[in-house]
Amino acid sequence: MSHPTDADCIFCKIVAGQIPCFKLLEDERTIAFMDINPVNPGHALAVAKGHWPTVDVIPTEVLGAVAATAQRVAKAVITALEPGGVNLLQANGPGAGQSVPHLHIHVMPRRPGDAVALNWDYVPGDRAEIEAVYRRLKAVL
Ligand code: 5GP
Ligand code: ZN
């Protein structure tokens, strides 16, 4: 399926396979992969394949597909990691803390007392740790 792209967009490059990722799943309109700056182990992103920056411009059916992908990933997180809870979070515009203007839904495992804020600092995760939790999620997808 053809979709809009932006040659300068990091997520478009991941969708195109030009930048590697720990890919959890992929379908016609969406992709899901591990976040490289996880707030907690298992932090993943459900991403539209097309380059639509925000909720107000993405086609409704594509947003629905991204939500469905986020649900699949959340189920895997719940099954494999048994976190204290899960937040789904989607930011629109820099004022809302959006840093990558390509629509995505965060799937954020939570644990009591982790003090994750609505807008959080990006701290690079350890690649081996991200890969290890990625394998646990892949095993239940
Ligand atoms: P936003 O701030 O737009 O809501 O979220 C963007 C997310 O993308 C951040 O959590 C950030 O860690 C993640 N991110 C940024 N660049 C990359 C990348 O190159 N690879 C992956 N896997 N995640 C990225
Ligand atoms: Zn993009």
JSON list of C-alpha atoms and ligand atoms in Angstrom, two decimals:
[
{"chain": "A", "resi": 1, "resn": "MET", "atom": "CA", "xyz": [0.00, 0.00, 0.00]},
{"chain": "A", "resi": 2, "resn": "SER", "atom": "CA", "xyz": [1.44, 3.42, -0.92]},
{"chain": "A", "resi": 3, "resn": "HIS", "atom": "CA", "xyz": [1.66, 6.02, 1.80]},
{"chain": "A", "resi": 4, "resn": "PRO", "atom": "CA", "xyz": [3.24, 9.45, 2.33]},
{"chain": "A", "resi": 5, "resn": "THR", "atom": "CA", "xyz": [6.88, 9.47, 3.36]},
{"chain": "A", "resi": 6, "resn": "ASP", "atom": "CA", "xyz": [9.40, 12.07, 4.54]},
{"chain": "A", "resi": 7, "resn": "ALA", "atom": "CA", "xyz": [13.02, 11.41, 3.58]},
{"chain": "A", "resi": 8, "resn": "ASP", "atom": "CA", "xyz": [14.27, 13.18, 6.71]},
{"chain": "A", "resi": 9, "resn": "CYS", "atom": "CA", "xyz": [12.06, 11.28, 9.16]},
{"chain": "A", "resi": 10, "resn": "ILE", "atom": "CA", "xyz": [13.68, 8.69, 11.44]},
{"chain": "A", "resi": 11, "resn": "PHE", "atom": "CA", "xyz": [10.53, 6.56, 11.61]},
{"chain": "A", "resi": 12, "resn": "CYS", "atom": "CA", "xyz": [10.09, 6.64, 7.81]},
{"chain": "A", "resi": 13, "resn": "LYS", "atom": "CA", "xyz": [13.68, 5.35, 7.60]},
{"chain": "A", "resi": 14, "resn": "ILE", "atom": "CA", "xyz": [12.84, 2.55, 10.05]},
{"chain": "A", "resi": 15, "resn": "VAL", "atom": "CA", "xyz": [9.69, 1.67, 8.05]},
{"chain": "A", "resi": 16, "resn": "ALA", "atom": "CA", "xyz": [11.82, 1.57, 4.88]},
{"chain": "A", "resi": 17, "resn": "GLY", "atom": "CA", "xyz": [14.41, -0.66, 6.55]},
{"chain": "A", "resi": 18, "resn": "GLN", "atom": "CA", "xyz": [17.13, 1.97, 6.21]},
{"chain": "A", "resi": 19, "resn": "ILE", "atom": "CA", "xyz": [17.66, 2.09, 9.99]},
{"chain": "A", "resi": 20, "resn": "PRO", "atom": "CA", "xyz": [17.56, -1.09, 12.08]},
{"chain": "A", "resi": 21, "resn": "CYS", "atom": "CA", "xyz": [15.06, -1.71, 14.84]},
{"chain": "A", "resi": 22, "resn": "PHE", "atom": "CA", "xyz": [13.92, -4.54, 17.09]},
{"chain": "A", "resi": 23, "resn": "LYS", "atom": "CA", "xyz": [10.75, -5.17, 15.10]},
{"chain": "A", "resi": 24, "resn": "LEU", "atom": "CA", "xyz": [7.93, -6.79, 17.06]},
{"chain": "A", "resi": 25, "resn": "LEU", "atom": "CA", "xyz": [5.38, -7.01, 14.28]},
{"chain": "A", "resi": 26, "resn": "GLU", "atom": "CA", "xyz": [4.33, -5.50, 11.01]},
{"chain": "A", "resi": 27, "resn": "ASP", "atom": "CA", "xyz": [1.18, -5.41, 8.92]},
{"chain": "A", "resi": 28, "resn": "GLU", "atom": "CA", "xyz": [0.00, -3.51, 5.86]},
{"chain": "A", "resi": 29, "resn": "ARG", "atom": "CA", "xyz": [-0.39, -0.15, 7.60]},
{"chain": "A", "resi": 30, "resn": "THR", "atom": "CA", "xyz": [1.64, -0.38, 10.80]},
{"chain": "A", "resi": 31, "resn": "ILE", "atom": "CA", "xyz": [4.86, -1.51, 12.41]},
{"chain": "A", "resi": 32, "resn": "ALA", "atom": "CA", "xyz": [5.83, -1.98, 16.06]},
{"chain": "A", "resi": 33, "resn": "PHE", "atom": "CA", "xyz": [9.32, -1.94, 17.50]},
{"chain": "A", "resi": 34, "resn": "MET", "atom": "CA", "xyz": [11.22, -1.40, 20.74]},
{"chain": "A", "resi": 35, "resn": "ASP", "atom": "CA", "xyz": [11.91, 2.18, 21.89]},
{"chain": "A", "resi": 36, "resn": "ILE", "atom": "CA", "xyz": [15.64, 2.88, 22.15]},
{"chain": "A", "resi": 37, "resn": "ASN", "atom": "CA", "xyz": [15.13, 5.13, 25.19]},
{"chain": "A", "resi": 38, "resn": "PRO", "atom": "CA", "xyz": [12.85, 2.95, 27.29]},
{"chain": "A", "resi": 39, "resn": "VAL", "atom": "CA", "xyz": [11.19, 4.43, 30.36]},
{"chain": "A", "resi": 40, "resn": "ASN", "atom": "CA", "xyz": [10.95, 0.84, 31.60]},
{"chain": "A", "resi": 41, "resn": "PRO", "atom": "CA", "xyz": [12.01, -2.50, 30.09]},
{"chain": "A", "resi": 42, "resn": "GLY", "atom": "CA", "xyz": [9.56, -3.42, 27.34]},
{"chain": "A", "resi": 43, "resn": "HIS", "atom": "CA", "xyz": [8.73, 0.14, 26.23]},
{"chain": "A", "resi": 44, "resn": "ALA", "atom": "CA", "xyz": [7.62, -0.22, 22.60]},
{"chain": "A", "resi": 45, "resn": "LEU", "atom": "CA", "xyz": [6.08, 1.89, 19.85]},
{"chain": "A", "resi": 46, "resn": "ALA", "atom": "CA", "xyz": [3.16, 1.19, 17.52]},
{"chain": "A", "resi": 47, "resn": "VAL", "atom": "CA", "xyz": [3.79, 3.28, 14.41]},
{"chain": "A", "resi": 48, "resn": "ALA", "atom": "CA", "xyz": [1.89, 4.11, 11.23]},
{"chain": "A", "resi": 49, "resn": "LYS", "atom": "CA", "xyz": [3.85, 3.14, 8.15]},
{"chain": "A", "resi": 50, "resn": "GLY", "atom": "CA", "xyz": [2.86, 6.38, 6.44]},
{"chain": "A", "resi": 51, "resn": "HIS", "atom": "CA", "xyz": [4.24, 9.75, 7.45]},
{"chain": "A", "resi": 52, "resn": "TRP", "atom": "CA", "xyz": [1.34, 11.50, 9.13]},
{"chain": "A", "resi": 53, "resn": "PRO", "atom": "CA", "xyz": [2.65, 13.67, 11.96]},
{"chain": "A", "resi": 54, "resn": "THR", "atom": "CA", "xyz": [-0.32, 13.98, 14.29]},
{"chain": "A", "resi": 55, "resn": "VAL", "atom": "CA", "xyz": [-3.78, 12.75, 15.25]},
{"chain": "A", "resi": 56, "resn": "ASP", "atom": "CA", "xyz": [-5.57, 15.56, 13.38]},
{"chain": "A", "resi": 57, "resn": "VAL", "atom": "CA", "xyz": [-4.15, 14.66, 9.95]},
{"chain": "A", "resi": 58, "resn": "ILE", "atom": "CA", "xyz": [-3.87, 10.86, 9.97]},
{"chain": "A", "resi": 59, "resn": "PRO", "atom": "CA", "xyz": [-6.71, 9.00, 8.22]},
{"chain": "A", "resi": 60, "resn": "THR", "atom": "CA", "xyz": [-9.11, 7.58, 10.78]},
{"chain": "A", "resi": 61, "resn": "GLU", "atom": "CA", "xyz": [-8.71, 4.01, 9.55]},
{"chain": "A", "resi": 62, "resn": "VAL", "atom": "CA", "xyz": [-4.92, 4.22, 9.83]},
{"chain": "A", "resi": 63, "resn": "LEU", "atom": "CA", "xyz": [-5.21, 5.53, 13.37]},
{"chain": "A", "resi": 64, "resn": "GLY", "atom": "CA", "xyz": [-7.46, 2.56, 14.08]},
{"chain": "A", "resi": 65, "resn": "ALA", "atom": "CA", "xyz": [-4.83, 0.22, 12.67]},
{"chain": "A", "resi": 66, "resn": "VAL", "atom": "CA", "xyz": [-2.14, 1.79, 14.87]},
{"chain": "A", "resi": 67, "resn": "ALA", "atom": "CA", "xyz": [-4.41, 1.40, 17.89]},
{"chain": "A", "resi": 68, "resn": "ALA", "atom": "CA", "xyz": [-4.95, -2.27, 17.03]},
{"chain": "A", "resi": 69, "resn": "THR", "atom": "CA", "xyz": [-1.20, -2.79, 16.79]},
{"chain": "A", "resi": 70, "resn": "ALA", "atom": "CA", "xyz": [-0.70, -1.02, 20.13]},
{"chain": "A", "resi": 71, "resn": "GLN", "atom": "CA", "xyz": [-3.28, -3.39, 21.62]},
{"chain": "A", "resi": 72, "resn": "ARG", "atom": "CA", "xyz": [-1.42, -6.46, 20.31]},
{"chain": "A", "resi": 73, "resn": "VAL", "atom": "CA", "xyz": [1.85, -5.18, 21.75]},
{"chain": "A", "resi": 74, "resn": "ALA", "atom": "CA", "xyz": [0.18, -4.30, 25.06]},
{"chain": "A", "resi": 75, "resn": "LYS", "atom": "CA", "xyz": [-1.18, -7.83, 25.31]},
{"chain": "A", "resi": 76, "resn": "ALA", "atom": "CA", "xyz": [2.31, -9.22, 24.72]},
{"chain": "A", "resi": 77, "resn": "VAL", "atom": "CA", "xyz": [3.74, -6.87, 27.36]},
{"chain": "A", "resi": 78, "resn": "ILE", "atom": "CA", "xyz": [1.08, -7.93, 29.87]},
{"chain": "A", "resi": 79, "resn": "THR", "atom": "CA", "xyz": [1.55, -11.64, 29.11]},
{"chain": "A", "resi": 80, "resn": "ALA", "atom": "CA", "xyz": [5.33, -11.73, 28.97]},
{"chain": "A", "resi": 81, "resn": "LEU", "atom": "CA", "xyz": [6.34, -9.09, 31.48]},
{"chain": "A", "resi": 82, "resn": "GLU", "atom": "CA", "xyz": [3.42, -8.99, 33.94]},
{"chain": "A", "resi": 83, "resn": "PRO", "atom": "CA", "xyz": [4.03, -5.29, 34.68]},
{"chain": "A", "resi": 84, "resn": "GLY", "atom": "CA", "xyz": [2.26, -3.36, 37.40]},
{"chain": "A", "resi": 85, "resn": "GLY", "atom": "CA", "xyz": [0.33, -1.63, 34.60]},
{"chain": "A", "resi": 86, "resn": "VAL", "atom": "CA", "xyz": [0.59, -0.33, 31.05]},
{"chain": "A", "resi": 87, "resn": "ASN", "atom": "CA", "xyz": [0.15, 3.17, 29.68]},
{"chain": "A", "resi": 88, "resn": "LEU", "atom": "CA", "xyz": [-0.66, 3.86, 26.04]},
{"chain": "A", "resi": 89, "resn": "LEU", "atom": "CA", "xyz": [0.46, 7.37, 25.21]},
{"chain": "A", "resi": 90, "resn": "GLN", "atom": "CA", "xyz": [0.37, 9.39, 22.00]},
{"chain": "A", "resi": 91, "resn": "ALA", "atom": "CA", "xyz": [1.75, 12.95, 21.74]},
{"chain": "A", "resi": 92, "resn": "ASN", "atom": "CA", "xyz": [0.88, 15.62, 19.16]},
{"chain": "A", "resi": 93, "resn": "GLY", "atom": "CA", "xyz": [3.22, 18.56, 18.67]},
{"chain": "A", "resi": 94, "resn": "PRO", "atom": "CA", "xyz": [6.29, 19.72, 20.60]},
{"chain": "A", "resi": 95, "resn": "GLY", "atom": "CA", "xyz": [4.08, 21.39, 23.19]},
{"chain": "A", "resi": 96, "resn": "ALA", "atom": "CA", "xyz": [2.78, 17.94, 24.06]},
{"chain": "A", "resi": 97, "resn": "GLY", "atom": "CA", "xyz": [6.27, 16.45, 24.21]},
{"chain": "A", "resi": 98, "resn": "GLN", "atom": "CA", "xyz": [6.27, 14.92, 20.72]},
{"chain": "A", "resi": 99, "resn": "SER", "atom": "CA", "xyz": [9.85, 14.59, 19.47]},
{"chain": "A", "resi": 100, "resn": "VAL", "atom": "CA", "xyz": [9.28, 12.46, 16.35]},
{"chain": "A", "resi": 101, "resn": "PRO", "atom": "CA", "xyz": [6.59, 14.02, 14.13]},
{"chain": "A", "resi": 102, "resn": "HIS", "atom": "CA", "xyz": [5.39, 10.69, 12.72]},
{"chain": "A", "resi": 103, "resn": "LEU", "atom": "CA", "xyz": [2.34, 9.30, 14.48]},
{"chain": "A", "resi": 104, "resn": "HIS", "atom": "CA", "xyz": [3.01, 6.60, 17.04]},
{"chain": "A", "resi": 105, "resn": "ILE", "atom": "CA", "xyz": [1.52, 5.20, 20.23]},
{"chain": "A", "resi": 106, "resn": "HIS", "atom": "CA", "xyz": [3.84, 4.41, 23.12]},
{"chain": "A", "resi": 107, "resn": "VAL", "atom": "CA", "xyz": [3.24, 1.13, 24.94]},
{"chain": "A", "resi": 108, "resn": "MET", "atom": "CA", "xyz": [4.79, 1.73, 28.32]},
{"chain": "A", "resi": 109, "resn": "PRO", "atom": "CA", "xyz": [5.02, -0.99, 30.94]},
{"chain": "A", "resi": 110, "resn": "ARG", "atom": "CA", "xyz": [4.70, 0.54, 34.41]},
{"chain": "A", "resi": 111, "resn": "ARG", "atom": "CA", "xyz": [5.72, -0.51, 37.85]},
{"chain": "A", "resi": 112, "resn": "PRO", "atom": "CA", "xyz": [4.66, 0.99, 41.16]},
{"chain": "A", "resi": 113, "resn": "GLY", "atom": "CA", "xyz": [6.83, 3.92, 42.18]},
{"chain": "A", "resi": 114, "resn": "ASP", "atom": "CA", "xyz": [8.62, 4.28, 38.83]},
{"chain": "A", "resi": 115, "resn": "ALA", "atom": "CA", "xyz": [7.67, 7.99, 38.76]},
{"chain": "A", "resi": 116, "resn": "VAL", "atom": "CA", "xyz": [7.35, 8.14, 34.97]},
{"chain": "A", "resi": 117, "resn": "ALA", "atom": "CA", "xyz": [5.99, 11.58, 34.08]},
{"chain": "A", "resi": 118, "resn": "LEU", "atom": "CA", "xyz": [3.69, 12.46, 31.19]},
{"chain": "A", "resi": 119, "resn": "ASN", "atom": "CA", "xyz": [6.76, 14.03, 29.57]},
{"chain": "A", "resi": 120, "resn": "TRP", "atom": "CA", "xyz": [9.89, 12.13, 30.42]},
{"chain": "A", "resi": 121, "resn": "ASP", "atom": "CA", "xyz": [13.63, 12.47, 29.74]},
{"chain": "A", "resi": 122, "resn": "TYR", "atom": "CA", "xyz": [15.13, 10.29, 27.01]},
{"chain": "A", "resi": 123, "resn": "VAL", "atom": "CA", "xyz": [17.83, 8.08, 28.47]},
{"chain": "A", "resi": 124, "resn": "PRO", "atom": "CA", "xyz": [19.40, 5.62, 26.02]},
{"chain": "A", "resi": 125, "resn": "GLY", "atom": "CA", "xyz": [18.70, 2.04, 26.97]},
{"chain": "A", "resi": 126, "resn": "ASP", "atom": "CA", "xyz": [21.28, -0.74, 27.06]},
{"chain": "A", "resi": 127, "resn": "ARG", "atom": "CA", "xyz": [21.09, -2.48, 23.66]},
{"chain": "A", "resi": 128, "resn": "ALA", "atom": "CA", "xyz": [21.52, -5.97, 25.08]},
{"chain": "A", "resi": 129, "resn": "GLU", "atom": "CA", "xyz": [18.79, -5.37, 27.66]},
{"chain": "A", "resi": 130, "resn": "ILE", "atom": "CA", "xyz": [16.43, -4.04, 24.99]},
{"chain": "A", "resi": 131, "resn": "GLU", "atom": "CA", "xyz": [17.16, -7.10, 22.85]},
{"chain": "A", "resi": 132, "resn": "ALA", "atom": "CA", "xyz": [16.56, -9.47, 25.76]},
{"chain": "A", "resi": 133, "resn": "VAL", "atom": "CA", "xyz": [13.12, -8.05, 26.55]},
{"chain": "A", "resi": 134, "resn": "TYR", "atom": "CA", "xyz": [12.36, -7.85, 22.82]},
{"chain": "A", "resi": 135, "resn": "ARG", "atom": "CA", "xyz": [12.88, -11.62, 22.60]},
{"chain": "A", "resi": 136, "resn": "ARG", "atom": "CA", "xyz": [10.48, -12.19, 25.50]},
{"chain": "A", "resi": 137, "resn": "LEU", "atom": "CA", "xyz": [7.80, -10.14, 23.73]},
{"chain": "A", "resi": 138, "resn": "LYS", "atom": "CA", "xyz": [8.42, -11.79, 20.34]},
{"chain": "A", "resi": 139, "resn": "ALA", "atom": "CA", "xyz": [7.90, -15.15, 21.95]},
{"chain": "A", "resi": 140, "resn": "VAL", "atom": "CA", "xyz": [4.27, -14.31, 22.79]},
{"chain": "A", "resi": 141, "resn": "LEU", "atom": "CA", "xyz": [3.34, -12.39, 19.62]},
{"chain": "B", "resi": 1, "resn": "5GP", "atom": "P1", "xyz": [7.70, 11.16, 21.08]},
{"chain": "B", "resi": 1, "resn": "5GP", "atom": "O1", "xyz": [8.61, 12.04, 21.90]},
{"chain": "B", "resi": 1, "resn": "5GP", "atom": "O2", "xyz": [7.62, 11.68, 19.67]},
{"chain": "B", "resi": 1, "resn": "5GP", "atom": "O3", "xyz": [6.35, 10.91, 21.70]},
{"chain": "B", "resi": 1, "resn": "5GP", "atom": "O4", "xyz": [8.37, 9.73, 21.04]},
{"chain": "B", "resi": 1, "resn": "5GP", "atom": "C1", "xyz": [9.40, 9.40, 20.17]},
{"chain": "B", "resi": 1, "resn": "5GP", "atom": "C2", "xyz": [10.03, 8.14, 20.69]},
{"chain": "B", "resi": 1, "resn": "5GP", "atom": "O5", "xyz": [10.85, 7.61, 19.68]},
{"chain": "B", "resi": 1, "resn": "5GP", "atom": "C3", "xyz": [10.92, 8.35, 21.92]},
{"chain": "B", "resi": 1, "resn": "5GP", "atom": "O6", "xyz": [10.46, 7.56, 22.99]},
{"chain": "B", "resi": 1, "resn": "5GP", "atom": "C4", "xyz": [12.30, 7.95, 21.44]},
{"chain": "B", "resi": 1, "resn": "5GP", "atom": "O7", "xyz": [13.03, 7.27, 22.43]},
{"chain": "B", "resi": 1, "resn": "5GP", "atom": "C5", "xyz": [12.00, 7.06, 20.26]},
{"chain": "B", "resi": 1, "resn": "5GP", "atom": "N1", "xyz": [13.03, 7.06, 19.24]},
{"chain": "B", "resi": 1, "resn": "5GP", "atom": "C6", "xyz": [13.66, 8.15, 18.71]},
{"chain": "B", "resi": 1, "resn": "5GP", "atom": "N2", "xyz": [14.55, 7.78, 17.77]},
{"chain": "B", "resi": 1, "resn": "5GP", "atom": "C7", "xyz": [14.47, 6.41, 17.70]},
{"chain": "B", "resi": 1, "resn": "5GP", "atom": "C8", "xyz": [15.14, 5.43, 16.91]},
{"chain": "B", "resi": 1, "resn": "5GP", "atom": "O8", "xyz": [16.00, 5.73, 16.07]},
{"chain": "B", "resi": 1, "resn": "5GP", "atom": "N3", "xyz": [14.82, 4.12, 17.10]},
{"chain": "B", "resi": 1, "resn": "5GP", "atom": "C9", "xyz": [13.85, 3.75, 18.02]},
{"chain": "B", "resi": 1, "resn": "5GP", "atom": "N4", "xyz": [13.61, 2.44, 18.13]},
{"chain": "B", "resi": 1, "resn": "5GP", "atom": "N5", "xyz": [13.20, 4.65, 18.79]},
{"chain": "B", "resi": 1, "resn": "5GP", "atom": "C10", "xyz": [13.51, 5.96, 18.63]},
{"chain": "B", "resi": 2, "resn": "ZN", "atom": "ZN", "xyz": [7.89, 9.68, 8.94]}
]
